[in-house]
Amino acid sequence: MPSAAAPIAVFSYRRPGHLEQTLAALAANHGAHDHDLAILGDGPRRPEHLATVEATRAVARRYGDSGAFRSVRIVARDDNLGLARSIIAGVTDLVAEHGQVIVVEDDLVTSPHFLAYMRDGLARYADQAQIASIHGFAHELGPGMPETFFLRGADCWGWATWKRAWDRFEPDGSRLLEQLQARRLTTDFDIGGAMPFTRMLLDQIDGRNDSWAIRWHASAFLAGMYTLHPGRSLVLNIGQDDSGEHCAGTDRLPCVLSDAPVAVLPITVEENAAARARLAAHLRRQNSLFRRLAGRVRFRLGRLLGRR
């Protein structure tokens, strides 16, 4: 079992304001000074991106001198790998060196209790081969949710994993899709039709998206592995505002950061059927055509009125 606190990998590109919020929130976490921080900045994809890439790197350098973390390493790439290649390469390198990693992108703001939850989860499940990862974001599913619960597969908004689990990552989307279809798992993979994960995987194969996350989820799902989720969210996504390379403008997903710690207590290692059913109902509502169109209209109206 790894003994030291896991390193934190923060992936950034050209959103200095978002990175500032992400790093400030991590620095305010309890025990942040116990963690090494790696800020991995991708290179500019086009010449006109250079100024915002440099502004983002200036933010990273300020935190390198802040003393908020045990150490800070800044990786400033000259070339542009793109989001998927950046994250795959960064996670692979860090788990090879440290055995575990906490992963945050530059549009995520964390609760002060996020790192403690990650540390506890990584320690409790380090040697359990069925566990793929620890996840920090939670949808607003209403009262009565358990403190923590397991769902099959993996997720991507503030998470942590170990080398033994990341070694199961399959980068070839076509192989993943073939296995899902051969084992007749596509409906289950799509949470009974509540979320178009199979379509996302097809889009990745066909080059319509560059998602590492759908491949990570499919890899863990096919391996029969589970991810620990909190009943209250420790992560807020601030990037659904047309500012990124891979997100469209919409209303921010409804979420309130927990003002209390999430305890990682012993629970049975199996998918929580009740939590899955509540998530499926929630996602069906969120993904309805009316809700998606209404969210887009509210976002655009807010932009016109100067609220965004």
Short mmCIF file of C-alpha atoms in Angstrom, two decimals:
data_model
loop_
_atom_site.label_atom_id
_atom_site.label_comp_id
_atom_site.label_asym_id
_atom_site.label_seq_id
_atom_site.Cartn_x
_atom_site.Cartn_y
_atom_site.Cartn_z
CA MET A 1 0.00 0.00 0.00
CA PRO A 2 1.44 3.44 -0.89
CA SER A 3 2.30 5.32 2.31
CA ALA A 4 2.84 8.94 1.21
CA ALA A 5 0.01 11.26 0.22
CA ALA A 6 -0.79 10.87 -3.47
CA PRO A 7 0.50 13.55 -5.84
CA ILE A 8 -2.09 15.87 -7.35
CA ALA A 9 -2.09 16.28 -11.12
CA VAL A 10 -3.77 19.44 -12.42
CA PHE A 11 -4.22 19.56 -16.19
CA SER A 12 -4.43 23.00 -17.77
CA TYR A 13 -4.41 24.66 -21.16
CA ARG A 14 -5.43 28.29 -21.71
CA ARG A 15 -7.95 29.35 -19.06
CA PRO A 16 -6.01 31.39 -16.51
CA GLY A 17 -9.09 32.49 -14.56
CA HIS A 18 -10.36 28.94 -14.23
CA LEU A 19 -6.93 27.61 -13.22
CA GLU A 20 -6.69 30.33 -10.56
CA GLN A 21 -9.96 29.14 -9.01
CA THR A 22 -8.92 25.49 -9.24
CA LEU A 23 -5.55 26.02 -7.57
CA ALA A 24 -6.92 28.39 -4.91
CA ALA A 25 -9.51 25.79 -3.91
CA LEU A 26 -6.93 23.01 -3.75
CA ALA A 27 -4.59 25.20 -1.70
CA ALA A 28 -7.44 25.79 0.79
CA ASN A 29 -7.95 22.04 1.27
CA HIS A 30 -7.16 20.50 4.63
CA GLY A 31 -3.75 18.86 4.39
CA ALA A 32 -2.83 20.36 1.01
CA HIS A 33 0.72 20.92 2.28
CA ASP A 34 1.17 17.12 2.50
CA HIS A 35 0.78 16.72 -1.27
CA ASP A 36 3.14 17.21 -4.17
CA LEU A 37 1.44 19.11 -6.99
CA ALA A 38 2.14 18.69 -10.70
CA ILE A 39 0.61 21.32 -12.99
CA LEU A 40 0.69 19.96 -16.53
CA GLY A 41 0.13 22.61 -19.18
CA ASP A 42 -0.46 21.68 -22.80
CA GLY A 43 1.21 23.66 -25.58
CA PRO A 44 -0.69 26.04 -27.87
CA ARG A 45 -2.67 24.36 -30.62
CA ARG A 46 -2.74 27.53 -32.72
CA PRO A 47 -0.54 30.67 -32.69
CA GLU A 48 -3.44 32.80 -31.43
CA HIS A 49 -3.64 30.61 -28.32
CA LEU A 50 -0.11 31.49 -27.20
CA ALA A 51 -1.07 34.55 -25.13
CA THR A 52 -3.68 32.75 -23.04
CA VAL A 53 -1.41 29.70 -22.67
CA GLU A 54 1.31 31.98 -21.29
CA ALA A 55 -1.16 33.73 -18.96
CA THR A 56 -2.24 30.33 -17.66
CA ARG A 57 1.36 29.33 -17.04
CA ALA A 58 1.91 32.56 -15.11
CA VAL A 59 -0.87 31.50 -12.75
CA ALA A 60 0.83 28.12 -12.31
CA ARG A 61 4.15 29.80 -11.47
CA ARG A 62 2.55 31.92 -8.76
CA TYR A 63 1.35 28.77 -7.01
CA GLY A 64 4.79 27.26 -7.43
CA ASP A 65 6.04 29.94 -5.04
CA SER A 66 3.06 29.87 -2.69
CA GLY A 67 4.21 27.21 -0.22
CA ALA A 68 0.67 25.78 -0.14
CA PHE A 69 1.83 22.32 -1.26
CA ARG A 70 4.76 20.11 -0.29
CA SER A 71 6.25 20.75 -3.71
CA VAL A 72 5.10 22.11 -7.07
CA ARG A 73 6.32 20.90 -10.44
CA ILE A 74 5.24 22.74 -13.57
CA VAL A 75 5.29 20.92 -16.90
CA ALA A 76 4.95 23.41 -19.77
CA ARG A 77 4.72 21.49 -23.02
CA ASP A 78 5.93 23.08 -26.24
CA ASP A 79 3.69 20.91 -28.41
CA ASN A 80 -0.06 20.42 -28.16
CA LEU A 81 -1.02 16.90 -27.16
CA GLY A 82 -4.72 17.61 -26.77
CA LEU A 83 -6.74 16.83 -23.67
CA ALA A 84 -6.91 13.05 -24.00
CA ARG A 85 -3.23 12.46 -24.74
CA SER A 86 -2.23 14.93 -22.02
CA ILE A 87 -4.25 13.20 -19.34
CA ILE A 88 -3.37 9.67 -20.42
CA ALA A 89 0.34 10.48 -20.52
CA GLY A 90 0.31 12.46 -17.27
CA VAL A 91 -1.62 9.87 -15.26
CA THR A 92 0.50 7.03 -16.66
CA ASP A 93 3.75 8.78 -15.70
CA LEU A 94 2.61 9.73 -12.20
CA VAL A 95 1.21 6.32 -11.22
CA ALA A 96 4.38 4.70 -12.54
CA GLU A 97 6.42 6.94 -10.25
CA HIS A 98 4.17 7.14 -7.18
CA GLY A 99 1.72 4.23 -7.45
CA GLN A 100 -1.29 6.54 -7.11
CA VAL A 101 -2.53 9.95 -8.24
CA ILE A 102 -5.29 12.49 -7.66
CA VAL A 103 -6.51 14.04 -10.92
CA VAL A 104 -8.10 17.49 -11.31
CA GLU A 105 -8.72 19.48 -14.48
CA ASP A 106 -8.52 23.27 -14.65
CA ASP A 107 -12.29 23.79 -14.59
CA LEU A 108 -12.95 22.05 -11.27
CA VAL A 109 -13.33 23.78 -7.91
CA THR A 110 -13.00 21.48 -4.92
CA SER A 111 -14.40 21.54 -1.42
CA PRO A 112 -11.87 22.00 1.42
CA HIS A 113 -12.67 18.36 2.27
CA PHE A 114 -11.87 16.95 -1.17
CA LEU A 115 -8.26 15.92 -0.52
CA ALA A 116 -9.07 14.27 2.82
CA TYR A 117 -11.76 12.19 1.12
CA MET A 118 -9.32 11.21 -1.62
CA ARG A 119 -6.62 10.27 0.90
CA ASP A 120 -9.04 8.16 2.92
CA GLY A 121 -10.44 6.42 -0.15
CA LEU A 122 -7.03 5.69 -1.64
CA ALA A 123 -5.83 4.25 1.65
CA ARG A 124 -8.92 2.13 2.36
CA TYR A 125 -9.17 0.54 -1.09
CA ALA A 126 -5.52 0.47 -2.18
CA ASP A 127 -5.33 -3.31 -2.16
CA GLN A 128 -8.85 -4.13 -3.37
CA ALA A 129 -8.54 -5.13 -7.01
CA GLN A 130 -12.26 -4.56 -7.67
CA ILE A 131 -11.96 -0.81 -7.03
CA ALA A 132 -11.00 1.33 -10.02
CA SER A 133 -11.06 4.80 -8.52
CA ILE A 134 -12.34 7.32 -6.00
CA HIS A 135 -14.58 10.07 -7.40
CA GLY A 136 -15.38 13.49 -5.93
CA PHE A 137 -18.30 14.93 -7.93
CA ALA A 138 -21.89 14.01 -7.07
CA HIS A 139 -25.10 14.88 -8.89
CA GLU A 140 -27.84 16.43 -6.79
CA LEU A 141 -29.96 13.32 -6.25
CA GLY A 142 -32.02 14.54 -3.32
CA PRO A 143 -32.05 13.67 0.39
CA GLY A 144 -31.33 10.25 1.78
CA MET A 145 -28.25 9.40 -0.26
CA PRO A 146 -25.68 7.21 1.51
CA GLU A 147 -22.43 8.76 2.68
CA THR A 148 -20.60 6.85 -0.05
CA PHE A 149 -21.60 4.21 -2.57
CA PHE A 150 -20.18 2.19 -5.44
CA LEU A 151 -21.12 2.32 -9.12
CA ARG A 152 -19.65 0.12 -11.81
CA GLY A 153 -17.11 1.80 -14.07
CA ALA A 154 -15.20 5.05 -13.56
CA ASP A 155 -15.75 8.80 -13.72
CA CYS A 156 -13.78 11.94 -14.47
CA TRP A 157 -14.57 15.08 -12.41
CA GLY A 158 -12.06 15.04 -9.57
CA TRP A 159 -10.85 11.47 -9.10
CA ALA A 160 -8.01 9.33 -7.89
CA THR A 161 -6.63 5.93 -8.80
CA TRP A 162 -3.74 3.52 -8.37
CA LYS A 163 -1.31 2.03 -10.87
CA ARG A 164 -2.90 -1.42 -10.51
CA ALA A 165 -6.23 0.02 -11.70
CA TRP A 166 -4.88 2.39 -14.36
CA ASP A 167 -3.02 -0.57 -15.87
CA ARG A 168 -6.49 -1.79 -16.94
CA PHE A 169 -7.03 1.32 -19.07
CA GLU A 170 -7.59 0.37 -22.72
CA PRO A 171 -6.88 3.27 -25.11
CA ASP A 172 -8.38 1.53 -28.16
CA GLY A 173 -12.05 2.54 -28.27
CA SER A 174 -12.83 -0.01 -30.99
CA ARG A 175 -11.71 -2.88 -28.77
CA LEU A 176 -13.84 -1.57 -25.94
CA LEU A 177 -16.92 -1.27 -28.13
CA GLU A 178 -16.41 -4.77 -29.55
CA GLN A 179 -16.31 -6.20 -26.03
CA LEU A 180 -19.38 -4.28 -24.91
CA GLN A 181 -21.33 -5.50 -27.92
CA ALA A 182 -20.06 -9.09 -27.77
CA ARG A 183 -21.05 -9.32 -24.09
CA ARG A 184 -24.37 -7.53 -24.74
CA LEU A 185 -23.56 -4.87 -22.18
CA THR A 186 -24.35 -1.68 -24.10
CA THR A 187 -27.73 -1.08 -22.43
CA ASP A 188 -26.26 -1.64 -18.98
CA PHE A 189 -23.29 0.56 -19.92
CA ASP A 190 -25.77 3.31 -20.85
CA ILE A 191 -27.46 3.02 -17.42
CA GLY A 192 -30.57 1.57 -19.03
CA GLY A 193 -30.63 4.27 -21.71
CA ALA A 194 -30.30 7.19 -19.30
CA MET A 195 -26.89 8.26 -20.60
CA PRO A 196 -25.54 7.80 -24.17
CA PHE A 197 -22.16 6.36 -23.19
CA THR A 198 -22.11 3.94 -26.14
CA ARG A 199 -22.72 6.83 -28.52
CA MET A 200 -19.88 8.76 -26.86
CA LEU A 201 -17.58 5.79 -27.40
CA LEU A 202 -18.65 5.54 -31.05
CA ASP A 203 -17.96 9.26 -31.46
CA GLN A 204 -14.50 8.79 -29.97
CA ILE A 205 -13.78 5.95 -32.40
CA ASP A 206 -15.00 8.03 -35.34
CA GLY A 207 -12.99 11.09 -34.30
CA ARG A 208 -15.95 13.26 -33.32
CA ASN A 209 -14.62 13.59 -29.79
CA ASP A 210 -11.25 13.04 -28.13
CA SER A 211 -12.54 11.63 -24.86
CA TRP A 212 -10.16 9.77 -22.60
CA ALA A 213 -12.92 9.61 -19.97
CA ILE A 214 -15.32 7.41 -21.97
CA ARG A 215 -12.47 4.95 -22.53
CA TRP A 216 -11.56 4.97 -18.84
CA HIS A 217 -15.19 4.37 -17.89
CA ALA A 218 -15.55 1.55 -20.45
CA SER A 219 -12.26 -0.04 -19.39
CA ALA A 220 -13.30 -0.19 -15.73
CA PHE A 221 -16.86 -1.23 -16.58
CA LEU A 222 -15.71 -4.17 -18.70
CA ALA A 223 -13.26 -5.23 -16.00
CA GLY A 224 -16.15 -5.39 -13.50
CA MET A 225 -14.54 -2.69 -11.38
CA TYR A 226 -16.27 -0.09 -9.20
CA THR A 227 -15.74 3.55 -8.32
CA LEU A 228 -16.49 5.03 -4.91
CA HIS A 229 -18.82 8.05 -5.12
CA PRO A 230 -19.75 10.53 -2.37
CA GLY A 231 -23.34 11.19 -1.41
CA ARG A 232 -22.55 14.93 -1.36
CA SER A 233 -20.44 16.67 -3.96
CA LEU A 234 -16.88 17.69 -3.19
CA VAL A 235 -16.37 19.07 -6.71
CA LEU A 236 -18.00 21.86 -8.74
CA ASN A 237 -17.50 22.11 -12.50
CA ILE A 238 -17.08 25.75 -13.55
CA GLY A 239 -16.14 25.05 -17.15
CA GLN A 240 -19.52 24.66 -18.85
CA ASP A 241 -19.29 28.23 -20.12
CA ASP A 242 -17.91 28.02 -23.67
CA SER A 243 -14.41 28.72 -22.33
CA GLY A 244 -12.87 25.31 -23.01
CA GLU A 245 -11.90 23.22 -25.98
CA HIS A 246 -14.29 20.36 -25.19
CA CYS A 247 -17.37 21.91 -23.58
CA ALA A 248 -20.34 23.79 -24.97
CA GLY A 249 -22.02 26.68 -23.23
CA THR A 250 -24.83 25.62 -20.97
CA ASP A 251 -26.06 26.21 -17.46
CA ARG A 252 -23.66 25.01 -14.80
CA LEU A 253 -24.69 21.58 -13.61
CA PRO A 254 -26.70 21.98 -10.41
CA CYS A 255 -24.37 21.20 -7.56
CA VAL A 256 -23.56 22.51 -4.10
CA LEU A 257 -20.15 21.85 -2.58
CA SER A 258 -20.43 19.96 0.68
CA ASP A 259 -19.58 22.08 3.71
CA ALA A 260 -18.90 18.91 5.71
CA PRO A 261 -16.42 16.06 5.29
CA VAL A 262 -17.48 12.85 3.55
CA ALA A 263 -16.50 9.85 5.68
CA VAL A 264 -15.01 6.84 3.91
CA LEU A 265 -16.45 4.06 6.07
CA PRO A 266 -16.45 0.31 5.35
CA ILE A 267 -19.23 -0.63 2.91
CA THR A 268 -19.94 -3.70 0.83
CA VAL A 269 -18.05 -3.72 -2.44
CA GLU A 270 -20.94 -3.95 -4.88
CA GLU A 271 -22.93 -1.56 -7.02
CA ASN A 272 -25.56 0.31 -5.02
CA ALA A 273 -28.75 -0.50 -6.95
CA ALA A 274 -30.81 2.25 -5.29
CA ALA A 275 -28.18 4.92 -6.02
CA ARG A 276 -27.92 3.73 -9.62
CA ALA A 277 -31.70 3.96 -10.06
CA ARG A 278 -31.78 7.49 -8.65
CA LEU A 279 -28.90 8.51 -10.89
CA ALA A 280 -30.64 7.03 -13.94
CA ALA A 281 -33.83 8.98 -13.22
CA HIS A 282 -31.84 12.16 -12.70
CA LEU A 283 -29.89 11.73 -15.94
CA ARG A 284 -33.05 11.06 -17.93
CA ARG A 285 -34.41 14.38 -16.73
CA GLN A 286 -31.11 16.19 -17.39
CA ASN A 287 -30.72 14.73 -20.86
CA SER A 288 -34.26 15.36 -22.07
CA LEU A 289 -34.42 17.47 -25.22
CA PHE A 290 -36.47 20.16 -23.48
CA ARG A 291 -33.99 20.51 -20.61
CA ARG A 292 -30.99 20.68 -22.94
CA LEU A 293 -32.58 23.32 -25.15
CA ALA A 294 -33.80 25.34 -22.17
CA GLY A 295 -30.35 25.28 -20.60
CA ARG A 296 -28.76 26.48 -23.81
CA VAL A 297 -31.26 29.31 -24.14
CA ARG A 298 -30.71 30.40 -20.50
CA PHE A 299 -26.96 30.38 -21.06
CA ARG A 300 -27.15 32.49 -24.22
CA LEU A 301 -29.61 34.90 -22.61
CA GLY A 302 -27.26 35.31 -19.66
CA ARG A 303 -24.42 36.12 -22.03
CA LEU A 304 -26.53 38.74 -23.82
CA LEU A 305 -27.53 40.34 -20.55
CA GLY A 306 -23.96 40.43 -19.33
CA ARG A 307 -24.37 37.95 -16.50
CA ARG A 308 -21.73 35.59 -17.94
#
